[in-house]
Coordinates of N, CA and C in Angstrom, one line a residue:
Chain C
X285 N -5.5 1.7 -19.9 CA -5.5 1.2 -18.6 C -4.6 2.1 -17.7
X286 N -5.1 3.6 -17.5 CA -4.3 4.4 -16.6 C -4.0 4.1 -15.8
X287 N -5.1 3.9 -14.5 CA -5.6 2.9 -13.5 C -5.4 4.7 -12.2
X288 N -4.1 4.9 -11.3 CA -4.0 5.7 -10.4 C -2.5 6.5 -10.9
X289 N -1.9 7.6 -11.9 CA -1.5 8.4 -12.3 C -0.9 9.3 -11.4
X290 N 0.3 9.4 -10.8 CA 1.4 10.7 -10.2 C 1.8 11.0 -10.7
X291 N 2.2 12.4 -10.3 CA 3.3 12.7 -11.3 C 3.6 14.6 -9.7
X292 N 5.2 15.0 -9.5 CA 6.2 14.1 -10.8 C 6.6 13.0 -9.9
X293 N 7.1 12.0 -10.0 CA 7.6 11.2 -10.4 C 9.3 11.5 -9.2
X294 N 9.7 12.4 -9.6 CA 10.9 12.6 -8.9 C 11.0 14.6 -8.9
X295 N 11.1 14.7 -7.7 CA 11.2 15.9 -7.4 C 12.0 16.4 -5.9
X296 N 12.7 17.7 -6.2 CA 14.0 18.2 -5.1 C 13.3 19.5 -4.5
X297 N 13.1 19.6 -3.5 CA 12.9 20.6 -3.0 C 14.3 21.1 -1.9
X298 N 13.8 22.3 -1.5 CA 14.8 23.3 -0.4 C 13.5 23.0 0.9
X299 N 14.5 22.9 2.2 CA 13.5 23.5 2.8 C 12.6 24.7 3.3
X300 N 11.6 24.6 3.1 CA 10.7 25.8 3.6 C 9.8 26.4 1.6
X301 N 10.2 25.1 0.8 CA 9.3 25.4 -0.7 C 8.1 25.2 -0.5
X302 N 7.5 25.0 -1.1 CA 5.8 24.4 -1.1 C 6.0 23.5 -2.7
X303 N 5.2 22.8 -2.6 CA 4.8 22.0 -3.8 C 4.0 21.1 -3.6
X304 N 3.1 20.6 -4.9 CA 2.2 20.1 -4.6 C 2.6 18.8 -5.5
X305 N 1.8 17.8 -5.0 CA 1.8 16.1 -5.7 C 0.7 15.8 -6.2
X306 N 0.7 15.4 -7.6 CA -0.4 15.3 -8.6 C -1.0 13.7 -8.6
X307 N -2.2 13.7 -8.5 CA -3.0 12.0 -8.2 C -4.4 12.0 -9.0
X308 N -4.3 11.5 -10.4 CA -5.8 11.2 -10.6 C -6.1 10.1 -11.2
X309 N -7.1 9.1 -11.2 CA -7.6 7.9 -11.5 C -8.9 7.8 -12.0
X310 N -8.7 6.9 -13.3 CA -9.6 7.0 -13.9 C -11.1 5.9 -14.2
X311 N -10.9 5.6 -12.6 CA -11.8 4.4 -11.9 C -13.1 4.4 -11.6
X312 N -13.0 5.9 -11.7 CA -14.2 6.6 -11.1 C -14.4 6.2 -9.6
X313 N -13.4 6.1 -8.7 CA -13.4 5.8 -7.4 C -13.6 6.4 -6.4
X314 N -14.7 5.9 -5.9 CA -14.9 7.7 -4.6 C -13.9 8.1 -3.5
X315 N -13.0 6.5 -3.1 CA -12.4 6.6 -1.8 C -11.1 6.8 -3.0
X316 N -10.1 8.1 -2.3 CA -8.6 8.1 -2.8 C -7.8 7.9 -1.2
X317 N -6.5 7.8 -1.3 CA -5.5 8.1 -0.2 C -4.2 8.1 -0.9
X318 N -3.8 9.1 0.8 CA -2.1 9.1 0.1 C -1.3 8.8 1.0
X319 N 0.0 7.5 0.9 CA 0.3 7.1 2.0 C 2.1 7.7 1.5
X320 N 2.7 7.6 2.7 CA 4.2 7.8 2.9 C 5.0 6.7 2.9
X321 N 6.1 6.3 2.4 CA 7.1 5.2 2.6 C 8.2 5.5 2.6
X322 N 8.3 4.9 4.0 CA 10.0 5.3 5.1 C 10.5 4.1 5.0
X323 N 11.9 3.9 5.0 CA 12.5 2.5 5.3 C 12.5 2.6 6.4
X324 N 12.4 0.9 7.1 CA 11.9 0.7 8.4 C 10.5 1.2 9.3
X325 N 9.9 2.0 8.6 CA 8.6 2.3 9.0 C 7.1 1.9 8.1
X326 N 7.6 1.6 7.0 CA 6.5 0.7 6.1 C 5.9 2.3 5.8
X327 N 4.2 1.7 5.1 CA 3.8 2.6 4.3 C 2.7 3.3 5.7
X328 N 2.7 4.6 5.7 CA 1.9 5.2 7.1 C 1.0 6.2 6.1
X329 N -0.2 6.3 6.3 CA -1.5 6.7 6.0 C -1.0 8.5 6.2
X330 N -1.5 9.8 5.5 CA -1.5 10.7 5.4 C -2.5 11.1 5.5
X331 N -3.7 11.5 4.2 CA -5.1 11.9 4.1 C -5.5 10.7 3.6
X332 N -6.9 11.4 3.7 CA -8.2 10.1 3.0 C -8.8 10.9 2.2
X333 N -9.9 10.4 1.0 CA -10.9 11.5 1.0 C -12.0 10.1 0.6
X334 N -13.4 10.2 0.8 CA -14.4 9.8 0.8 C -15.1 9.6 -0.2
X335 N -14.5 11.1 -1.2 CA -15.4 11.5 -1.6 C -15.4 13.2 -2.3
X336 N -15.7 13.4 -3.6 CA -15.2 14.9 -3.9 C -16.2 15.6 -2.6
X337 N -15.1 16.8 -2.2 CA -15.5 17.6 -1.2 C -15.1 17.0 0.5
X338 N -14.5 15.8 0.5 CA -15.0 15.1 1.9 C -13.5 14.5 1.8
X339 N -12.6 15.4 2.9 CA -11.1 14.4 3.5 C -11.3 14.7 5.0
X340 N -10.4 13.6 5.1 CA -9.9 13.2 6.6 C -8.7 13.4 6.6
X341 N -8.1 13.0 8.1 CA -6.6 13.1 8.5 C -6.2 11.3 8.4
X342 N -5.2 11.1 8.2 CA -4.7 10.0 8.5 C -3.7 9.6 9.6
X343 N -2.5 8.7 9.8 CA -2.1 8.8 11.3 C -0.7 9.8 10.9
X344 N -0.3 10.4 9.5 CA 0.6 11.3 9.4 C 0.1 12.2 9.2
X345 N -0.4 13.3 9.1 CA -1.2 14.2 8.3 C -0.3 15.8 8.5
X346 N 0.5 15.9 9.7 CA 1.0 17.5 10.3 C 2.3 17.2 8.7
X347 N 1.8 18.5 7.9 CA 2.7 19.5 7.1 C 2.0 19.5 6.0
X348 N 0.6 18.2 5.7 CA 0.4 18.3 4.3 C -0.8 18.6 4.4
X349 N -1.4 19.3 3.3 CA -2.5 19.8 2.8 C -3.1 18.9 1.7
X350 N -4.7 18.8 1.6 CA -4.9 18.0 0.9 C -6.8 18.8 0.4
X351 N -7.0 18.5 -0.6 CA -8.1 18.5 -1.0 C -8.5 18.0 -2.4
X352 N -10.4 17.8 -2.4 CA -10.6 17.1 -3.5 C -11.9 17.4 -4.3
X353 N -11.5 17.7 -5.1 CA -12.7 19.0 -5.8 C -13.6 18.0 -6.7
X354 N -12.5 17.3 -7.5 CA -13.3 16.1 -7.9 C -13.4 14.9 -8.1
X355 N -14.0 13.5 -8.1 CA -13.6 12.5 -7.9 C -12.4 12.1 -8.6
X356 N -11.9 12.5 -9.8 CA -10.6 12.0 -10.4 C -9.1 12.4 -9.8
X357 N -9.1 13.8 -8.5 CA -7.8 14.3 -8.9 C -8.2 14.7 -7.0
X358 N -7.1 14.2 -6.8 CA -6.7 14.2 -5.1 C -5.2 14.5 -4.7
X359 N -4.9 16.1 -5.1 CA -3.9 16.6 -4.6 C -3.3 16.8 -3.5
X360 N -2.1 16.4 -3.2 CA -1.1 16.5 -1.6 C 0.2 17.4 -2.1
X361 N -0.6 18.6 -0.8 CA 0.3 20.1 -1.1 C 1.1 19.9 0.1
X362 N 2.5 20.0 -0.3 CA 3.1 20.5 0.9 C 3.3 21.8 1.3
X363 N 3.4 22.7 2.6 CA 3.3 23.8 2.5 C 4.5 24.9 2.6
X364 N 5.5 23.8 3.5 CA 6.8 24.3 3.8 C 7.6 23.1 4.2
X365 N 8.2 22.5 3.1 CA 8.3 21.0 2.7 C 9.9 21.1 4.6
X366 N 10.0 20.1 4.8 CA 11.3 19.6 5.9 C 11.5 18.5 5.2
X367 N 12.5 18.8 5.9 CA 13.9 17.1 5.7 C 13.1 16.4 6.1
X368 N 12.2 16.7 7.2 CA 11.6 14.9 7.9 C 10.8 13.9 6.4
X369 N 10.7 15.5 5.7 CA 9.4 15.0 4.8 C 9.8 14.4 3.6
X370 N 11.4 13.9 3.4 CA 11.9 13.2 2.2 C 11.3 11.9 2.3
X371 N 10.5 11.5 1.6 CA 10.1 10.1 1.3 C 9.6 9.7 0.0
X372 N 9.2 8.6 0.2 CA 8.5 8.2 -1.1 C 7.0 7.8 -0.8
X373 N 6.0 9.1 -1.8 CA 4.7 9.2 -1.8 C 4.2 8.0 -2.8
X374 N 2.7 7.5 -2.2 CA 2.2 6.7 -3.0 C 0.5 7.2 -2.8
X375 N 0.0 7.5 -3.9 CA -1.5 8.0 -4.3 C -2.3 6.5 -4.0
X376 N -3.6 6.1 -4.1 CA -4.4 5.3 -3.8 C -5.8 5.0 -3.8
X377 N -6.2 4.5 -5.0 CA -7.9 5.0 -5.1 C -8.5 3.2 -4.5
X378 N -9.4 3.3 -3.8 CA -9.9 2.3 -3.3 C -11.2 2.0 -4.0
X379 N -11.4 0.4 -4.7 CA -12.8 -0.4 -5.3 C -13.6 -0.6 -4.3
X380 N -14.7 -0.6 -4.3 CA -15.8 -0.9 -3.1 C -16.2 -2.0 -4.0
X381 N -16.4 -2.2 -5.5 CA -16.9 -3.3 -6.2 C -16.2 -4.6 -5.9
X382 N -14.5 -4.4 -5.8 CA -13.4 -5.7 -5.7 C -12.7 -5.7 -4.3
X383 N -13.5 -4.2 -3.4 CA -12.3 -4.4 -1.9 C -10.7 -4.4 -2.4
X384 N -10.1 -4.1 -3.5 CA -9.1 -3.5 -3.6 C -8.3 -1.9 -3.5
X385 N -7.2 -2.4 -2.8 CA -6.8 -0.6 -3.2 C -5.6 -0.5 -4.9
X386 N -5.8 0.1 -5.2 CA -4.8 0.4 -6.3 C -3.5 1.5 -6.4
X387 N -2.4 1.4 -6.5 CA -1.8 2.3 -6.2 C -1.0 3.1 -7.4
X388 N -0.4 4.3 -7.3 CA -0.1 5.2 -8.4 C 1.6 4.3 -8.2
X389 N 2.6 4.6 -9.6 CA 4.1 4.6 -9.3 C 5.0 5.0 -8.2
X390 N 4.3 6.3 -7.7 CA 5.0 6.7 -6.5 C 5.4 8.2 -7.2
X391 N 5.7 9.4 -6.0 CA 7.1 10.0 -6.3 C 8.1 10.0 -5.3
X392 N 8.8 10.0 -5.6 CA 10.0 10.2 -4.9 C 10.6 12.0 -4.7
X393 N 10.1 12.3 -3.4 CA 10.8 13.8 -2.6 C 11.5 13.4 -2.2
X394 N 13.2 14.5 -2.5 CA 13.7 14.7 -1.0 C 13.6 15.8 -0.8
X395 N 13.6 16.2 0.2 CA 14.4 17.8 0.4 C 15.3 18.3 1.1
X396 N 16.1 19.3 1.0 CA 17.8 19.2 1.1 C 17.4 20.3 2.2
Chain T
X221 N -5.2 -0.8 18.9 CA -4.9 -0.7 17.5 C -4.3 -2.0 16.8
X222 N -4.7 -2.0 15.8 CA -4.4 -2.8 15.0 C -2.9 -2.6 13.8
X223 N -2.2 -4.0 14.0 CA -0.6 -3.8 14.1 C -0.2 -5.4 13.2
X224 N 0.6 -5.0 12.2 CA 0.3 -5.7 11.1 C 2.0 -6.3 10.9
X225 N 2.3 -7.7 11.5 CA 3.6 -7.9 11.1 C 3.7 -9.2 10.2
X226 N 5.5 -8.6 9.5 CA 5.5 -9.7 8.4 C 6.7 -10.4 9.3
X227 N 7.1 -11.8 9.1 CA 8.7 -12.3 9.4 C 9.0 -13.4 8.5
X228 N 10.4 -13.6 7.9 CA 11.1 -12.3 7.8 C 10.9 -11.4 7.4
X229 N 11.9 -10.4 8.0 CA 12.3 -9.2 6.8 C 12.5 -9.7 5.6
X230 N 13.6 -10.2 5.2 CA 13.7 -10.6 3.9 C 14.0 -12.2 4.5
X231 N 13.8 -13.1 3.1 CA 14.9 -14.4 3.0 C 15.2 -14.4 1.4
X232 N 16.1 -15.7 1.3 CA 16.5 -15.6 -0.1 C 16.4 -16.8 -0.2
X233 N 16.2 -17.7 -1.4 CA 15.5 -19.0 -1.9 C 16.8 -19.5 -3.5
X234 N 17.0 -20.5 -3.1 CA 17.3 -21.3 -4.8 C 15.6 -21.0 -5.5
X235 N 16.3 -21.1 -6.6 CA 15.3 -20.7 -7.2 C 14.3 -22.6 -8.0
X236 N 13.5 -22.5 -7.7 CA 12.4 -23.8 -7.7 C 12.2 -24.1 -6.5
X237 N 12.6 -23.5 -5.6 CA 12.0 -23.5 -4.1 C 10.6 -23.5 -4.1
X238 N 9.8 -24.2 -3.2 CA 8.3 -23.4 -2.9 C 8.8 -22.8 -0.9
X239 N 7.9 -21.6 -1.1 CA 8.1 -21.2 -0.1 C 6.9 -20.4 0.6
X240 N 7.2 -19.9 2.4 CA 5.9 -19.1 2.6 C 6.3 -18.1 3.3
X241 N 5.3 -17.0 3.0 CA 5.5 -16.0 3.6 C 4.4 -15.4 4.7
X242 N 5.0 -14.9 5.8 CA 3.9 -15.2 6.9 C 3.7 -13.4 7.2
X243 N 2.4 -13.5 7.9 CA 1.7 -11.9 8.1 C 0.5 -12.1 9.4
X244 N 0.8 -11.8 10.2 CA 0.0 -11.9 11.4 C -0.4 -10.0 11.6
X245 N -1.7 -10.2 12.5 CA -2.5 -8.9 12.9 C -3.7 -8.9 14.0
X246 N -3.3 -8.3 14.9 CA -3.4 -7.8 16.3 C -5.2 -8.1 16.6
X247 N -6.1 -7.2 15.6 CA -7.1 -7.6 15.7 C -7.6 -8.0 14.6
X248 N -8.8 -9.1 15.2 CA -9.2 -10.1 13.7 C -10.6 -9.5 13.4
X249 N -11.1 -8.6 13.9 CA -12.3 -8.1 13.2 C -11.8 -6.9 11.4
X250 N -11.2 -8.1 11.3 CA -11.2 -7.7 9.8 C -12.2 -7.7 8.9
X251 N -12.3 -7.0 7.5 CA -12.7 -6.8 6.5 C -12.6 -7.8 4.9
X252 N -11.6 -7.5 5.1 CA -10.6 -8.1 4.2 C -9.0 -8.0 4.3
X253 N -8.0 -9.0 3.9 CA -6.6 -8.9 3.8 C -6.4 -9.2 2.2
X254 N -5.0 -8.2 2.1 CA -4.5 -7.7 0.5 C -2.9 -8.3 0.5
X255 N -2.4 -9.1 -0.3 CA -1.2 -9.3 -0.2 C -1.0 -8.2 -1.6
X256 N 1.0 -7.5 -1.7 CA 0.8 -7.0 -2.4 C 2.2 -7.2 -2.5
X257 N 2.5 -6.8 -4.2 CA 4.2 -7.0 -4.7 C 5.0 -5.8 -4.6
X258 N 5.9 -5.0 -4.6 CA 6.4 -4.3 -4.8 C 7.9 -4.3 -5.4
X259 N 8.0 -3.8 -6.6 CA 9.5 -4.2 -7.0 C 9.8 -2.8 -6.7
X260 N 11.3 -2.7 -7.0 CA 11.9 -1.3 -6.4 C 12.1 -0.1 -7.6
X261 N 11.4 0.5 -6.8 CA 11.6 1.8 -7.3 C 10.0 2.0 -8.0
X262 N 9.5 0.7 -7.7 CA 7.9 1.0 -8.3 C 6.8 1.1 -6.9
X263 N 5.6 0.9 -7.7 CA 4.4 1.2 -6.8 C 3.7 0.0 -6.3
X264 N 2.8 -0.2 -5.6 CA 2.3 -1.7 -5.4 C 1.2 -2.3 -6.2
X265 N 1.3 -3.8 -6.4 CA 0.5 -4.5 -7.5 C 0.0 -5.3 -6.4
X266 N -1.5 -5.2 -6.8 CA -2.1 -5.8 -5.9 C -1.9 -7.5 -6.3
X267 N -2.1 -8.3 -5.9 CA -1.8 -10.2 -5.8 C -3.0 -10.7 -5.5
X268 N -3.4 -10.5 -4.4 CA -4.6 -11.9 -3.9 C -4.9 -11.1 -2.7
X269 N -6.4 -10.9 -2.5 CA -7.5 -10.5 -1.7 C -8.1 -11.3 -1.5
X270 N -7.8 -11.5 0.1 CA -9.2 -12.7 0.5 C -10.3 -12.0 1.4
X271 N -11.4 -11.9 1.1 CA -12.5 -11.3 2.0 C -12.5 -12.1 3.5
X272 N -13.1 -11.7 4.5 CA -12.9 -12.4 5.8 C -13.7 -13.7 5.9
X273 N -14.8 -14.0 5.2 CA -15.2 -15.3 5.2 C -14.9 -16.0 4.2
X274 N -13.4 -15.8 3.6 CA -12.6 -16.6 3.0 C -11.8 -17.2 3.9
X275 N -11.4 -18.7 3.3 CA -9.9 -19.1 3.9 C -9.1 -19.0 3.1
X276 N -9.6 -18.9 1.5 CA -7.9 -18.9 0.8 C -8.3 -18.4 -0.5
X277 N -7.5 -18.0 -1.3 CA -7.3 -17.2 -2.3 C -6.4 -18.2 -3.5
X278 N -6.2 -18.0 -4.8 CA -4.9 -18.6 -5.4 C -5.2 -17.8 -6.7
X279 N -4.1 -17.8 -7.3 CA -3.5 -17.0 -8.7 C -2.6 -17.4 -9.1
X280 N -2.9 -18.6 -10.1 CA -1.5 -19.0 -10.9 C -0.6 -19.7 -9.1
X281 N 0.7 -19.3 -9.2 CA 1.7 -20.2 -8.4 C 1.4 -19.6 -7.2
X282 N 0.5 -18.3 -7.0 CA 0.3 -18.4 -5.4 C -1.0 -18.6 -4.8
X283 N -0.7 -18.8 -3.7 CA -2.2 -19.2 -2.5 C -1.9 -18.9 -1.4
X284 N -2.8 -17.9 -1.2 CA -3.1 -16.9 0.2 C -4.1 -17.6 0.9
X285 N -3.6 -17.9 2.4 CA -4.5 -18.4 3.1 C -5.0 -17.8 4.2
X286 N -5.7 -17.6 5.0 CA -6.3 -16.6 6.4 C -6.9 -17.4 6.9
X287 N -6.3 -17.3 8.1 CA -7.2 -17.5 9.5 C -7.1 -16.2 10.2
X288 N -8.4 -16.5 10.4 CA -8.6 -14.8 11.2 C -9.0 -15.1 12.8
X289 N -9.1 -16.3 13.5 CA -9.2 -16.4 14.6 C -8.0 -16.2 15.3
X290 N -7.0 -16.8 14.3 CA -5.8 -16.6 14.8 C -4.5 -15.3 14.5
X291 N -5.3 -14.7 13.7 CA -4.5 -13.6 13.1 C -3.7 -13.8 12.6
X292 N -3.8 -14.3 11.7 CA -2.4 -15.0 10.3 C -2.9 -15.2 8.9
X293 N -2.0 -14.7 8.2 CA -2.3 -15.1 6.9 C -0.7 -15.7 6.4
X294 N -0.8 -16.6 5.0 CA 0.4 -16.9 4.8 C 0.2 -16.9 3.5
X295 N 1.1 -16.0 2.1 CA 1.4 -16.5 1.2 C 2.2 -17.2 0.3
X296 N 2.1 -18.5 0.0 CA 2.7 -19.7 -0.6 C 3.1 -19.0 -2.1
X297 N 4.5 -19.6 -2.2 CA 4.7 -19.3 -4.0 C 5.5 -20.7 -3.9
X298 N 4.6 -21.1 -5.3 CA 5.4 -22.4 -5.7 C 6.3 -22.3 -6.6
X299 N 7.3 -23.3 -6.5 CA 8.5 -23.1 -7.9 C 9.0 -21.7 -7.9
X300 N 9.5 -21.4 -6.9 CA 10.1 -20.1 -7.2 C 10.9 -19.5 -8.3
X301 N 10.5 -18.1 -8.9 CA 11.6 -18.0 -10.2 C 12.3 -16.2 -9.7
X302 N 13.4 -16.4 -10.5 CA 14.1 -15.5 -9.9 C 13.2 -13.8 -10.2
X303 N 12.0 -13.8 -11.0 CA 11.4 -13.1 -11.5 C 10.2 -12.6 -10.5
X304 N 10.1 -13.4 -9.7 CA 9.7 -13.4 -8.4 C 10.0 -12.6 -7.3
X305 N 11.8 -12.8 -7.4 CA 12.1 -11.2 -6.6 C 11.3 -10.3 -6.4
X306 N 11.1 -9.8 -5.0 CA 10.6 -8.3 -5.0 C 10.0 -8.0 -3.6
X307 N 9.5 -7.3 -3.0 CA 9.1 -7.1 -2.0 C 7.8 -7.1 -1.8
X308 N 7.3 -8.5 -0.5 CA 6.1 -8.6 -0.8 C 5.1 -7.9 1.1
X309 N 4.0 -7.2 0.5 CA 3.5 -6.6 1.8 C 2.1 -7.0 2.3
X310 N 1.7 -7.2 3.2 CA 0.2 -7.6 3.4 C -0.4 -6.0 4.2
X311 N -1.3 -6.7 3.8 CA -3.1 -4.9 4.6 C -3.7 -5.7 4.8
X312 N -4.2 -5.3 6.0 CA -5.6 -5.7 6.7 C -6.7 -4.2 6.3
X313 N -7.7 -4.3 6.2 CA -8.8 -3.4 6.2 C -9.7 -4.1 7.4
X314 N -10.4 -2.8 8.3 CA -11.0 -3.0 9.1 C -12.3 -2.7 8.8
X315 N -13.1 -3.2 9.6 CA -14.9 -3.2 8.6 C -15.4 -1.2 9.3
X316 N -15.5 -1.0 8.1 CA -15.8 0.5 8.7 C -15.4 1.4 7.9
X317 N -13.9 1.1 8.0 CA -12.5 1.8 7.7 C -12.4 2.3 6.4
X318 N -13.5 2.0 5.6 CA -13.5 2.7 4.6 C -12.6 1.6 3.4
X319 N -11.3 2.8 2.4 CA -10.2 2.2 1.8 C -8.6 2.3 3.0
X320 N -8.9 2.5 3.8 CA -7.7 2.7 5.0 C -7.6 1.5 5.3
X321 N -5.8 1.2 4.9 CA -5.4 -0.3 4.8 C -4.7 0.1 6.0
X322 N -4.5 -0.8 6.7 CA -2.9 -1.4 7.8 C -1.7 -2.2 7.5
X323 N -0.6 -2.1 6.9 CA 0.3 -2.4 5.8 C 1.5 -2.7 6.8
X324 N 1.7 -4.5 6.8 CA 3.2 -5.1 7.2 C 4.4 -4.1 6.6
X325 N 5.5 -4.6 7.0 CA 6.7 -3.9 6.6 C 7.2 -4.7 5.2
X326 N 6.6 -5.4 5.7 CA 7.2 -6.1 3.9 C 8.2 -7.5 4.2
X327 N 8.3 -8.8 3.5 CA 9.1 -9.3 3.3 C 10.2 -9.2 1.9
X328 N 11.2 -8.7 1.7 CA 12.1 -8.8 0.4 C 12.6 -10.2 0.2
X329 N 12.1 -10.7 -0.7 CA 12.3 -12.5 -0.9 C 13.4 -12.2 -2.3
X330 N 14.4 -12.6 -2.1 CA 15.5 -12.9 -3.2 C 15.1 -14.5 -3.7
X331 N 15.1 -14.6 -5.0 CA 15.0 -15.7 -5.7 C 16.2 -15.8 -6.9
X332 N 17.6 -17.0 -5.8 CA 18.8 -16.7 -7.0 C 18.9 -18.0 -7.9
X333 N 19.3 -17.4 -8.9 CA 19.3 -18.5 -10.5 C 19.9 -19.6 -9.8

């Protein structure tokens, strides 16, 4: 019962690293997402993807990169990670069968 | 736009309390609404999904109810147990929208022995 898989888990970056956040689900789910969680600003949308080959922007989307090659594994790259961008990531694969979303553990970025 | 609030922020309960937790949203051309748990330092567990031509949901000690004319949902926990702690959030999904939820800030419900 994998279900939605991140990793890592906890990671430090400098500003101006790159690194990327690992998401895959073994739901066979077409819709993934990856949302952000700020205190006091709740969980805010980042990418979408539809579908392997097919993402969107979400209402955060400026610093991260995102793409999805195949339906199990929906990567969020940062490119030149900022302080704004210490939060806690959460991956997201959506059921069309149960209208649920499911969510990974999280990781937790900061960067110094 | 559609604007998803919880009140409270937190409260805190004796524990065998029944109690409710409330979640209103801006527009009611909803999809479906997701209540969801979060304990700290973890990820979210989904609870109770009510589709829009539902009025109410239940699971064991809770029952999620929706009205969507009025833009409200409320989740009931009965007999509160301190195990119950945690932070609880609602999503609205819009019909269209795909899996793109709209996510309250959360209520943190303390349940003390």
């Amino acid at each position: 019962n994998a279900g939605v898989t991140q990793t890592p888990k906890f990671q430090v970056l400098k500003t101006g690293q790159s690194m990327t956040l690992q998401c895959a689900q073994d739901m066979n789910h077409e819709y993934m997402s990856w949302y952000r969680q700020d205190p006091g600003m709740g969980l805010r949308l980042i990418h979408y993807s539809v579908g392997a080959g097919i993402t969107d922007q979400g209402e955060v989307p400026n610093g991260y990169n995102v793409s999805r090659s195949t339906t199990e594994d929906f990567p969020l790259r940062l490119l030149s990670a900022a302080p704004s961008q210490t939060s806690v990531y959460f991956c997201a694969s959506y059921g069309v069968v149960t209208g649920e979303l499911f969510f990974g553990e999280g990781s937790r970025l900061t960067v110094l | 736009k559609q604007e998803v609030t919880q009140i409270p922020a937190a409260l805190s309960v004796p524990e065998g309390e029944n109690l409710v937790l409330n979640c209103s949203f801006t527009d009611s051309a909803i999809y479906n609404l997701q209540w969801f748990r979060q304990d700290p330092g973890k990820g979210l567990t989904s609870l109770l999904l009510i589709q829009s031509s539902q009025r109410e949901q239940t699971s064991g000690r809770l029952n999620a109810s929706l009205d969507k004319s009025s833009g409200r949902s409320t989740l009931y926990i009965a007999a509160s147990q301190p195990g119950d702690s945690a932070t609880y959030l609602c999503a609205v999904k819009r019909r269209g929208s795909q899996g793109n939820l709209i996510f309250g800030k959360g209520t943190k419900l303390s349940v003390k022995p």
